[in-house]
XYZ file of C-alpha atoms in Angstrom:
575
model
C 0.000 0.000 0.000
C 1.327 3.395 -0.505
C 2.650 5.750 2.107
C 0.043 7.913 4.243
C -3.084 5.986 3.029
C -4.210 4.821 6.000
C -3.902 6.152 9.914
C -0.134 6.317 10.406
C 0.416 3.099 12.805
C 3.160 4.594 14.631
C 2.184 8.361 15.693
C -1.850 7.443 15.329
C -1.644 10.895 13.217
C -4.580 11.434 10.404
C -3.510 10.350 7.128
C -5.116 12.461 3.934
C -8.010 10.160 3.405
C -9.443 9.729 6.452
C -9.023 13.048 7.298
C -10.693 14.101 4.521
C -13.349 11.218 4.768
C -13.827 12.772 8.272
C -14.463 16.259 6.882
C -17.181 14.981 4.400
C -18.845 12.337 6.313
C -18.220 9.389 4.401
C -15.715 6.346 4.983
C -11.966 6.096 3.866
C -12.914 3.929 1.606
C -15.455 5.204 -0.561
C -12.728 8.171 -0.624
C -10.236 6.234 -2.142
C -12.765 5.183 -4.646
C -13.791 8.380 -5.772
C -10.179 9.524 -5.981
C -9.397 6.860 -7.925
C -12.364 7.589 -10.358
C -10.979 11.356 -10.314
C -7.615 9.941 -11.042
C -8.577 7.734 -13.789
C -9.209 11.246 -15.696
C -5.690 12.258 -16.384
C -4.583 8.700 -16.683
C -6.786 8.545 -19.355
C -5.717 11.102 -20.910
C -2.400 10.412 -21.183
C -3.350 6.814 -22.124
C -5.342 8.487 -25.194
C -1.814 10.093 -26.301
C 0.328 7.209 -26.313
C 0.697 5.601 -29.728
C -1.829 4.294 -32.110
C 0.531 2.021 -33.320
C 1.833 0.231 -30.262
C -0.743 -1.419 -28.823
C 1.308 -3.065 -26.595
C 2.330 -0.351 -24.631
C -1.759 1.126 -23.860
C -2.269 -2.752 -22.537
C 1.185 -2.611 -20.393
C -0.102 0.971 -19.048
C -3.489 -0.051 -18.533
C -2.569 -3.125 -16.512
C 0.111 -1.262 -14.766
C -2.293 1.467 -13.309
C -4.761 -1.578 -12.361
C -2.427 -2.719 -10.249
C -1.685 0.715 -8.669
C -5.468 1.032 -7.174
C -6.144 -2.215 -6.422
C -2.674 -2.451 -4.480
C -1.621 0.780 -3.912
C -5.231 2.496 -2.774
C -6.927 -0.688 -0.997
C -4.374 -3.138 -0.388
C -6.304 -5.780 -2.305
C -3.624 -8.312 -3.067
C -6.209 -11.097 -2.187
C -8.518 -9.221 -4.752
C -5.552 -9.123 -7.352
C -5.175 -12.741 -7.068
C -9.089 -13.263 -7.474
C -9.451 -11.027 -10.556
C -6.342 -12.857 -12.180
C -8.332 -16.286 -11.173
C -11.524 -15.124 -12.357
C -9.813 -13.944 -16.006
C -7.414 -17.052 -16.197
C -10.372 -19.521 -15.894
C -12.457 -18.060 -18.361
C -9.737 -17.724 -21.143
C -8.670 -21.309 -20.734
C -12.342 -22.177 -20.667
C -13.100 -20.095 -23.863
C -9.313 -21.937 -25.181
C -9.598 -25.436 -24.482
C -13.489 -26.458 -23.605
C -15.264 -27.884 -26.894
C -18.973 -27.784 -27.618
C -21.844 -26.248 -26.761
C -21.569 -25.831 -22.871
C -18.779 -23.878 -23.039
C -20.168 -20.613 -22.605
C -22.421 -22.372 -19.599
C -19.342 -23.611 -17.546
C -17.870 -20.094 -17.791
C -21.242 -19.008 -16.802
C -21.447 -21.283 -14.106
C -17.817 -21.004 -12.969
C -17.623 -17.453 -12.667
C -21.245 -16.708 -10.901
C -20.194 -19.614 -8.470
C -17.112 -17.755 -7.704
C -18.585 -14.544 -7.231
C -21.167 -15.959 -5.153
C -18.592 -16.945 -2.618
C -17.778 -13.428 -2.793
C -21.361 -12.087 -2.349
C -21.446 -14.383 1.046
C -17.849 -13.065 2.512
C -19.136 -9.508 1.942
C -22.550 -10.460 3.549
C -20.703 -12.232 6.468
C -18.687 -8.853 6.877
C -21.382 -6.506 7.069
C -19.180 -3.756 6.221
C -20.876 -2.310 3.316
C -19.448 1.398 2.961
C -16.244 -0.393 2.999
C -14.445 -1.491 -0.567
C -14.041 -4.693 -1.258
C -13.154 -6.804 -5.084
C -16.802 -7.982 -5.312
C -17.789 -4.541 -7.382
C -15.038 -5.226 -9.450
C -16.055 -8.461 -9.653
C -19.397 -8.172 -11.034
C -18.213 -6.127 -13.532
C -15.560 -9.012 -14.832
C -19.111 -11.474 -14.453
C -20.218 -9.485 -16.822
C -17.149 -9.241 -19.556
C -15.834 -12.192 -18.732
C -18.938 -14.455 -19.567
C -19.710 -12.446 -22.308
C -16.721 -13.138 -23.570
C -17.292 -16.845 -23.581
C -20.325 -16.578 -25.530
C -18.131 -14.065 -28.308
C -15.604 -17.013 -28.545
C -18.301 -19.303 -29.229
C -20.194 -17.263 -31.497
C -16.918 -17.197 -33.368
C -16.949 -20.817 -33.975
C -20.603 -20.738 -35.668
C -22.186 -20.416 -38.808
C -22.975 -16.867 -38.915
C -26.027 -16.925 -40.811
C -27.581 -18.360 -38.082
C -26.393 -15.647 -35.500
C -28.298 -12.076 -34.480
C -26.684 -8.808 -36.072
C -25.770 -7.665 -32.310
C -23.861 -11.380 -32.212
C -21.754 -11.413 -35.399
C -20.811 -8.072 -34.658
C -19.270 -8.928 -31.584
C -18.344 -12.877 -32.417
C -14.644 -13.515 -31.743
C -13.524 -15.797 -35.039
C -10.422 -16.397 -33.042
C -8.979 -16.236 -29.423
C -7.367 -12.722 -28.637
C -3.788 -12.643 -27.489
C -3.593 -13.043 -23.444
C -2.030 -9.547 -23.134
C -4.805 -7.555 -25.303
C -7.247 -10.592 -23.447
C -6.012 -8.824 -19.831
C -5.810 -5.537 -20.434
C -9.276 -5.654 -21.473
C -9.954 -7.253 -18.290
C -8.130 -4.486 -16.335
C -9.536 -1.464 -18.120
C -8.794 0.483 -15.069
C -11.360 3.753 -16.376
C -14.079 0.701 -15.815
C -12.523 -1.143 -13.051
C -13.973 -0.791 -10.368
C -17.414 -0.211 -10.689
C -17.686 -0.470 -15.084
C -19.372 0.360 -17.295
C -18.625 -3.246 -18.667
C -18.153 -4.039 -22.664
C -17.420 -6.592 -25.063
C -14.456 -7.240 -26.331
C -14.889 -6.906 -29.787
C -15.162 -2.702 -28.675
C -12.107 -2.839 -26.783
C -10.417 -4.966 -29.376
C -11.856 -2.150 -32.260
C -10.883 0.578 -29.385
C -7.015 -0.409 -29.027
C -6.925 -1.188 -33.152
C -8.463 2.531 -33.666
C -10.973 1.111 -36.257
C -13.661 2.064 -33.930
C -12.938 5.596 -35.467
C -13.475 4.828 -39.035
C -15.908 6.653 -41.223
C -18.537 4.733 -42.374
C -18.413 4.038 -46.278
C -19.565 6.763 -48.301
C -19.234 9.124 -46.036
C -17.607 12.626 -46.308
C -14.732 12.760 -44.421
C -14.642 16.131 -44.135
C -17.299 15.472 -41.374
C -15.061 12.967 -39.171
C -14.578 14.828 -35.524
C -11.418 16.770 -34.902
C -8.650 14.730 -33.631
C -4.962 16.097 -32.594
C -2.187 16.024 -34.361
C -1.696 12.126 -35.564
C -3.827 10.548 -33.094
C -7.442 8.837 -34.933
C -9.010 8.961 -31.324
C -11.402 12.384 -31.719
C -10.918 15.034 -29.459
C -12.704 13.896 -25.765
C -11.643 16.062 -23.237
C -15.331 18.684 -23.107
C -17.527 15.448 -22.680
C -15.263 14.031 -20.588
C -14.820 16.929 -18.484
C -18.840 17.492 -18.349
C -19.734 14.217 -17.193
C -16.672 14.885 -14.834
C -18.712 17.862 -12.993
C -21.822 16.396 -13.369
C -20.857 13.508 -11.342
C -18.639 14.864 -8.973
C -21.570 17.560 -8.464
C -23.853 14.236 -8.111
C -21.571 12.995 -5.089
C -21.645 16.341 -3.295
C -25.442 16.317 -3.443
C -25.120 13.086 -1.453
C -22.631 13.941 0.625
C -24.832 16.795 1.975
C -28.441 15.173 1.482
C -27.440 12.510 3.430
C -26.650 13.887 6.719
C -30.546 14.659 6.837
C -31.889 11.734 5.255
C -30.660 8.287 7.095
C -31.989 4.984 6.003
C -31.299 4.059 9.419
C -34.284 6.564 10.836
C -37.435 4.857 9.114
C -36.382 1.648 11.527
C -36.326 4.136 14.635
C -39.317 4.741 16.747
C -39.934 7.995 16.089
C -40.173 7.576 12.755
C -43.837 5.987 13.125
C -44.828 9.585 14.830
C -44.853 11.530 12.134
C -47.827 11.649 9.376
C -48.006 8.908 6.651
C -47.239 11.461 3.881
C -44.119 12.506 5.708
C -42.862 8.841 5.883
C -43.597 8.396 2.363
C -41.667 11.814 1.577
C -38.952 10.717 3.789
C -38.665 6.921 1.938
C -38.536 8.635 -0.984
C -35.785 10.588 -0.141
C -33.856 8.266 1.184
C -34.037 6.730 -2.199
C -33.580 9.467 -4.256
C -30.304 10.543 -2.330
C -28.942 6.819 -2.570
C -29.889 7.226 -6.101
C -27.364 10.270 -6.073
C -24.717 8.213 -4.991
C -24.627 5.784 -8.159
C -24.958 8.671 -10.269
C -22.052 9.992 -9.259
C -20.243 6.869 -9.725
C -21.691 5.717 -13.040
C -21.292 9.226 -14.255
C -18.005 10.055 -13.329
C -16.797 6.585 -15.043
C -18.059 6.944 -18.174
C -16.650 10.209 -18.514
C -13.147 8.408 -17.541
C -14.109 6.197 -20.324
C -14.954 9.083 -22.982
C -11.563 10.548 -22.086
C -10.098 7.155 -22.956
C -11.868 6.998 -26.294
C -13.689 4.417 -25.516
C -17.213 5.744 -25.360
C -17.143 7.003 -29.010
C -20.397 6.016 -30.577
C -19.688 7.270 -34.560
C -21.063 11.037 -35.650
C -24.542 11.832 -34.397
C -26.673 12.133 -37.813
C -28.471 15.035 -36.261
C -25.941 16.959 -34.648
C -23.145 16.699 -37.042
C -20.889 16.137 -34.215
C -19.049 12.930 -32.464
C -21.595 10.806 -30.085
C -20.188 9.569 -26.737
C -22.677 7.440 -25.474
C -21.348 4.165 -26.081
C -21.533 3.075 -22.731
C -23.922 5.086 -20.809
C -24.729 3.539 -17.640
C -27.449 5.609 -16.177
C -30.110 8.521 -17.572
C -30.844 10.350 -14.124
C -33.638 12.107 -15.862
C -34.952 9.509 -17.371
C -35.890 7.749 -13.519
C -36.736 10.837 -12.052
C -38.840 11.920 -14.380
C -39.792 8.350 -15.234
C -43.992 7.665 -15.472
C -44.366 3.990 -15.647
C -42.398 1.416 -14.226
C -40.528 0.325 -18.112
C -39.154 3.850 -18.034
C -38.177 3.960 -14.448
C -35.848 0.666 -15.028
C -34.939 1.033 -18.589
C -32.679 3.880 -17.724
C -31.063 2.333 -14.647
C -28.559 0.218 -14.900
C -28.422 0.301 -18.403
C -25.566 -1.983 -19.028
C -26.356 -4.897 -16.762
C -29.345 -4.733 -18.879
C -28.022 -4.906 -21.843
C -25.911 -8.190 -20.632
C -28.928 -10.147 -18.698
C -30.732 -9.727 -22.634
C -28.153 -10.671 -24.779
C -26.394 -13.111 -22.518
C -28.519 -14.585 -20.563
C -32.811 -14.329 -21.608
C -32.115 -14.632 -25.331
C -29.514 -17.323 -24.987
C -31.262 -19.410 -22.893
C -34.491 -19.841 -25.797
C -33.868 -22.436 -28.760
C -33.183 -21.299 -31.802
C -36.580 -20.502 -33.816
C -38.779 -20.078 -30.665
C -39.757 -16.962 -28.293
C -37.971 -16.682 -25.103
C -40.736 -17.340 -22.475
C -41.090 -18.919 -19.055
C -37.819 -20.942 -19.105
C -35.809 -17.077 -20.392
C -37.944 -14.775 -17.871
C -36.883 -17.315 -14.743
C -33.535 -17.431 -16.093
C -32.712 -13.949 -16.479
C -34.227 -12.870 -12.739
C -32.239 -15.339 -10.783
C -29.553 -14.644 -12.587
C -29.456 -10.797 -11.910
C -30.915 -11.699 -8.613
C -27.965 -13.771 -8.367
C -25.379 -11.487 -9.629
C -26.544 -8.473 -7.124
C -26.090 -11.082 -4.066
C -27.912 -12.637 -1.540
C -29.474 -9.864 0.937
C -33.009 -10.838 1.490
C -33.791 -7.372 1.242
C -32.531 -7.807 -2.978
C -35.190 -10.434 -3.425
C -38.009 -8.699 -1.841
C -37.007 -5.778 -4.256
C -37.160 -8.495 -7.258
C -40.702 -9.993 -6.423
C -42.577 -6.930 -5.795
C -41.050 -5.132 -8.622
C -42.454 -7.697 -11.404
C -46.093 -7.546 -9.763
C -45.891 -3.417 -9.872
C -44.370 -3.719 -13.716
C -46.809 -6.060 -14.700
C -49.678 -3.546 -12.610
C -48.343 -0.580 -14.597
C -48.538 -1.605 -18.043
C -52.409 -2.964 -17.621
C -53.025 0.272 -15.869
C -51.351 2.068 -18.783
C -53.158 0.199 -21.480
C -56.829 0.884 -19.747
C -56.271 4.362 -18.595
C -54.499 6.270 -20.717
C -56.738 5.765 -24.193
C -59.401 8.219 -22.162
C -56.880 10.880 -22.151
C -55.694 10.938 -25.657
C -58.259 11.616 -28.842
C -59.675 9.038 -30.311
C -57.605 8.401 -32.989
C -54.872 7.986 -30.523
C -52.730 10.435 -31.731
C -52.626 14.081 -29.787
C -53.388 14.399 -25.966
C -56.325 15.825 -24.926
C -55.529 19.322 -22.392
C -56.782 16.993 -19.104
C -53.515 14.618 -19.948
C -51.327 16.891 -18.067
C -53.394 15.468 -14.810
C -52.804 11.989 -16.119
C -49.046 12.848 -16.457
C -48.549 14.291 -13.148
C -50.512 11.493 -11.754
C -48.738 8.512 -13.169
C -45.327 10.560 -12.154
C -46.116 10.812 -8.346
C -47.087 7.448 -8.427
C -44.575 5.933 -10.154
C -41.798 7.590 -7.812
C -43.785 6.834 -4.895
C -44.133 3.298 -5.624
C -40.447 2.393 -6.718
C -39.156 4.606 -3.400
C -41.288 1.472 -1.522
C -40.004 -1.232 -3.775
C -36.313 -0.148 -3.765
C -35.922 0.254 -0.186
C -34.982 -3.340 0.674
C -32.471 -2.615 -1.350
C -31.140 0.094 0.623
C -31.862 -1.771 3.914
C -30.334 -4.909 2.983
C -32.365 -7.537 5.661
C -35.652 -9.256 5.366
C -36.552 -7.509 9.143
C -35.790 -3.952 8.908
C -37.504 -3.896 4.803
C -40.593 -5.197 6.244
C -40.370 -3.154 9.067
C -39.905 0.172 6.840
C -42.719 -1.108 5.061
C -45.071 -1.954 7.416
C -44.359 2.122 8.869
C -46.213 3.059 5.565
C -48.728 0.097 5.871
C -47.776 -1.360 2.401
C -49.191 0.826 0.698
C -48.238 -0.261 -2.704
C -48.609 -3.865 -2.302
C -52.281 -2.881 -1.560
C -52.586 -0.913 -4.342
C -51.171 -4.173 -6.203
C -53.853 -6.999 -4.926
C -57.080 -4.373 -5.919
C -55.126 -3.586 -9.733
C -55.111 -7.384 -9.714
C -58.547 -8.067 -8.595
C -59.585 -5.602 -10.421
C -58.199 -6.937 -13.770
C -59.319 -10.604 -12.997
C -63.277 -9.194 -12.621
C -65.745 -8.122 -15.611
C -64.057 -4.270 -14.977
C -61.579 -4.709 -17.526
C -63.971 -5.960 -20.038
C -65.985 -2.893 -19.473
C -63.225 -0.415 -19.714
C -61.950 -2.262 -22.543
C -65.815 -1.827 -24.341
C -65.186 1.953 -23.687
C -62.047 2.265 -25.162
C -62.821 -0.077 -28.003
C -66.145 2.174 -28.532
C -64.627 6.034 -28.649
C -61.342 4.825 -30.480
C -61.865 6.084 -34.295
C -58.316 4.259 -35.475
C -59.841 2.476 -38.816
C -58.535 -1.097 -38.887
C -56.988 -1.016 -35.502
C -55.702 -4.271 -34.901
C -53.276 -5.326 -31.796
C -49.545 -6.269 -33.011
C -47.192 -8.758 -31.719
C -45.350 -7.768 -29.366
C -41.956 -7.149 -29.493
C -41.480 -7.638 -25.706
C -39.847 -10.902 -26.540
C -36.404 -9.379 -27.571
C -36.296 -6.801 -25.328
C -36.028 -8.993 -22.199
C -36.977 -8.850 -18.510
C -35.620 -5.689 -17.895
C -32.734 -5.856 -14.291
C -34.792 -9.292 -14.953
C -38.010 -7.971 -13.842
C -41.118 -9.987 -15.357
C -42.768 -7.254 -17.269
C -45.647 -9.691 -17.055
C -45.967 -12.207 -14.242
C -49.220 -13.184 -15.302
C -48.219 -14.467 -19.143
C -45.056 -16.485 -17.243
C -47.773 -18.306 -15.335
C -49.480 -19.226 -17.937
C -46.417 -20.123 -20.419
C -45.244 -21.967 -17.034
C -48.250 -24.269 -17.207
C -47.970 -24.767 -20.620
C -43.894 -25.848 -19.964
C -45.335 -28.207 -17.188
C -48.293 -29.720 -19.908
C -45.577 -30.329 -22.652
C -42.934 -32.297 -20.540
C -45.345 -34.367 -18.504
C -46.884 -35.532 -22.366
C -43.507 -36.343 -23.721
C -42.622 -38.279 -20.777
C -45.679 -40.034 -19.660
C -47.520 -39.623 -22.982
C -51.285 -37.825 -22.885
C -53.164 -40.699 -21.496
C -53.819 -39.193 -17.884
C -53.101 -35.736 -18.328
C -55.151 -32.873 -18.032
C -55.170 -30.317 -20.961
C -53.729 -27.077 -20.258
C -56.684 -24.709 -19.373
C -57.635 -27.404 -16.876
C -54.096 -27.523 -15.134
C -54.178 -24.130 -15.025
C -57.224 -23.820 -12.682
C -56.343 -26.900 -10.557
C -52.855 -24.820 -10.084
C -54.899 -21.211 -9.228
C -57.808 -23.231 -6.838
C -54.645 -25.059 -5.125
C -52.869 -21.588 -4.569
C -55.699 -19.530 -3.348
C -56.603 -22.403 -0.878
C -52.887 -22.594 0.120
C -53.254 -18.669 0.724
C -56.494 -18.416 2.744
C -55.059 -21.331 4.861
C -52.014 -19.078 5.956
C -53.962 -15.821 5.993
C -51.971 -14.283 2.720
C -52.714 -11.917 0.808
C -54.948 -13.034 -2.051
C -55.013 -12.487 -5.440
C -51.444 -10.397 -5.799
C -49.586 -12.239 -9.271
C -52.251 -15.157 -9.413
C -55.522 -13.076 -9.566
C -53.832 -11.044 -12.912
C -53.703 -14.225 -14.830
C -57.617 -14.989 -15.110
């Protein structure tokens, strides 16, 4: 570790970091962090200026300054040794393992590792303190992506996606390029995470190329010899947004504890104050990520790496290659697609493309089998807090609450035709808004909280209100209400021909892998259950499917009133 880090062992005397980390009122640790995120600024700077044609010299400094903050700032040599583990397995894995599991023990080794992880960090219960798990996650994510390029490499392209011949790996990259892409120390601790085709593209500069046809007299301004565009007034942007981002927290937090809705006192104040105060709470934790994710990607921009190609509208170079977060887009979010679509956006992108459509035969829809696949797996990748699962469970109920809520409501406050909003939408708007923010503050806040006791007790101080709110939207949708508002709609609309598409729902995924629809995974469940039992046992003796279905529903709501549950919430939406 490097001099003055810590507290001086000998004359107990303040080193910089805590001192400073006393000043602000946050941890050593999550100091050293964000001075290491502030760091990564010049670093990648000067990383953008060394030669285009010596690759080998960007991976050597890239690894080298790795080293320097996961030894020299946190004195994680144990972490070191993991990461090198962690990236050794998988390229030997991606080298030498033949056939179609390959990906899937890469999968299965690296999630089982980081699991062990999850479990030392839980057993700690230390969580302002810095740790390799964050880095970790991020390496879950390259690192079995990865697996899954190499593979793709070894197919018949025809048969692949677009998004997976562009990034399929038609042979295995050199282990130095292989761990410097690993150690991209802009993205290190905390990502954004990417493929390495991008890197690979990144460190050969052909990410910069024109596209064909076009007028080069249009490419971005570069300097001198370099083909990396110039970087450094997005960079520096996203800089001061995040770093103002972190000082909001800093300060918000001192008034709004997560620690004070579990207090006493908390339960004398008025129920609109506690849901204020919940929603702070989230809001200002919110803060804290979007700092982070903010201040990385502009690391990243500075690097070149974030360089999306020349905005058609603008005329001028797009850095948004690997945007992580859209704070406006949550805070201002009105439904509960919006709300996680621009959180997170990354891990997203990797639990579709890696996980929910890989998981679905070629030629079919991903259903059940993808949706159950895709939540445990980013249930799995977040950890094991109980507090993470509650978050999970009650989030694909209120998604799945949302967009029937959207499709029966908002007809009534747009013209008939369906294509101008009436004046009285504004009320709609402002509506869905409040209750949208007030309804993911309740269903993040296990997250926040961590434990299975102190969630439901933060809950339970604002009498679950949501979860309420859930069971009637469900009830209500299961009774001949729905049918009647559906008449209504179906009689003002003047659309000629109107006629309901397929959805495309399919490819987009279960968003954080969130159901967007609880009650169709039931169903396609049952249908799963039908198929196997017939190719096994063969049909004599087995009920069709809309009969299973019911048995399954009676069975469950007998099951419920039995233990005094709440009835109708998921199962009640699927009649």
């Amino acid at each position: 570790m490097l001099p003055y880090i810590d507290f001086h062992q000998i004359t107990d005397e303040i080193a910089a970091f805590a001192y400073a980390a006393n000043a602000l009122g946050a941890s050593t640790d999550e100091l050293k962090l964000i001075f290491s995120f502030l760091l990564s600024y010049p670093l990648a700077a000067l990383l953008k200026r060394l030669p285009d044609n010596n690759p080998k010299l960007k991976n050597c400094f890239i690894i080298g300054v790795s080293v320097l903050y996961l030894v020299g700032l946190f004195d994680l040599w144990a972490g070191l040794a993991l990461l090198v583990t962690d990236a050794l397995a998988a390229y030997l894995i991606a080298a030498y393992v033949e056939g179609p599991y390959m990906p899937w023990i890469g999968f299965v080794v690296l999630m089982g590792h980081m699991s062990v992880s999850h479990i030392e960090r839980a057993r700690a219960a230390s969580p302002s303190s810095v740790d390799i798990t964050g880095a970790q996650m991020v390496m879950v994510m390259k690192l079995t992506a990865f697996c899954w390029n190499v593979w793709d490499g070894k197919q018949d392209q025809a048969g692949l996606t677009d998004y997976q011949r562009d990034r399929a790996l038609k042979e295995l990259p050199s282990p130095l390029d292989f761990a410097a892409y690993v150690a991209f120390f802009p993205s290190l601790m905390a990502g954004p995470a990417f493929d390495f085709a991008d890197y690979k593209r990144w460190l050969e500069t052909s990410m910069f190329d024109m596209p064909a046809g076009s007028d080069p007299a249009k490419a971005p301004p570069t300097r001198k010899k370099r083909r990396i565009p110039r970087s450094g007034t997005p960079a520096m942007i996203n800089l001061a947004t995040g770093v103002a981002w972190i000082l909001a927290f800093l300060q918000f937090d001192k008034y709004f504890n997560p620690a004070f809705v579990l207090a006493d006192k908390f339960w004398s104040y008025k129920l609109v104050t506690r849901i204020f105060y919940i929603y702070m709470i989230n809001l200002v934790m919110r803060m804290k990520y979007y700092g982070v994710w903010t201040m990385t990607e502009g690391a990243c921009i500075m690097a070149g790496i974030g360089y999306k190609g020349v905005d058609p509208k603008t005329g001028k170079a797009s850095w948004d290659r690997l945007t992580n977060i859209k704070p406006l887009g949550v805070e201002l979010a009105q439904n509960s697609h919006a709300y996680l679509g621009n959180w997170n956006i990354n891990t997203n992108n990797w639990l579709r493309n890696y996980m929910y459509l890989r998981v679905t035969p070629k030629g079919k829809k991903p259903g059940f089998r993808a949706t159950l696949a895709t939540f445990f797996t980013s249930a799995f990748w977040h950890g094991f807090y109980s507090g993470y699962y509650l978050s999970f469970l009650l989030a694909a109920f209120v998604q799945n609450t949302s967009k029937n809520a959207r499709r029966l409501l908002r007809p009534f406050f747009m013209t008939p035709d369906g294509t101008q909003a009436l004046p009285r939408k504004l009320y709609y708007d402002i509506f869905s808004w409040v209750l949208t923010q007030a309804t993911f503050s309740f269903v993040t806040t296990p997250f926040i909280l961590l434990t299975m006791s102190s969630s439901l007790r933060a809950w339970s101080s604002v009498y679950f209100y949501p979860i309420i709110g859930v069971t009637l939207a469900g009830a209500f949708t299961a009774s001949p209400g729905k049918k009647w508002i559906q008449s209504k709609i179906k009689a003002r609309s003047t659309r000629p021909g109107m006629q309901r598409v397929e959805s495309m729902d399919h490819l987009a995924g279960a968003t954080l892998g969130v159901p967007s629809d609880p009650g169709k995974e039931f169903d396609e469940m049952v249908d799963e259950i039908v198929v196997e039992v017939k190719k096994r046992r063969g049909s004599k003796g087995v009920p069709d499917v809309a009969e299973l279905r019911q048995q399954v529903k009676e069975n469950l709501f007998t099951k419920a009133k039995s233990e005094g549950g709440l009835e109708g919430i998921g199962i009640a939406k699927t009649q």
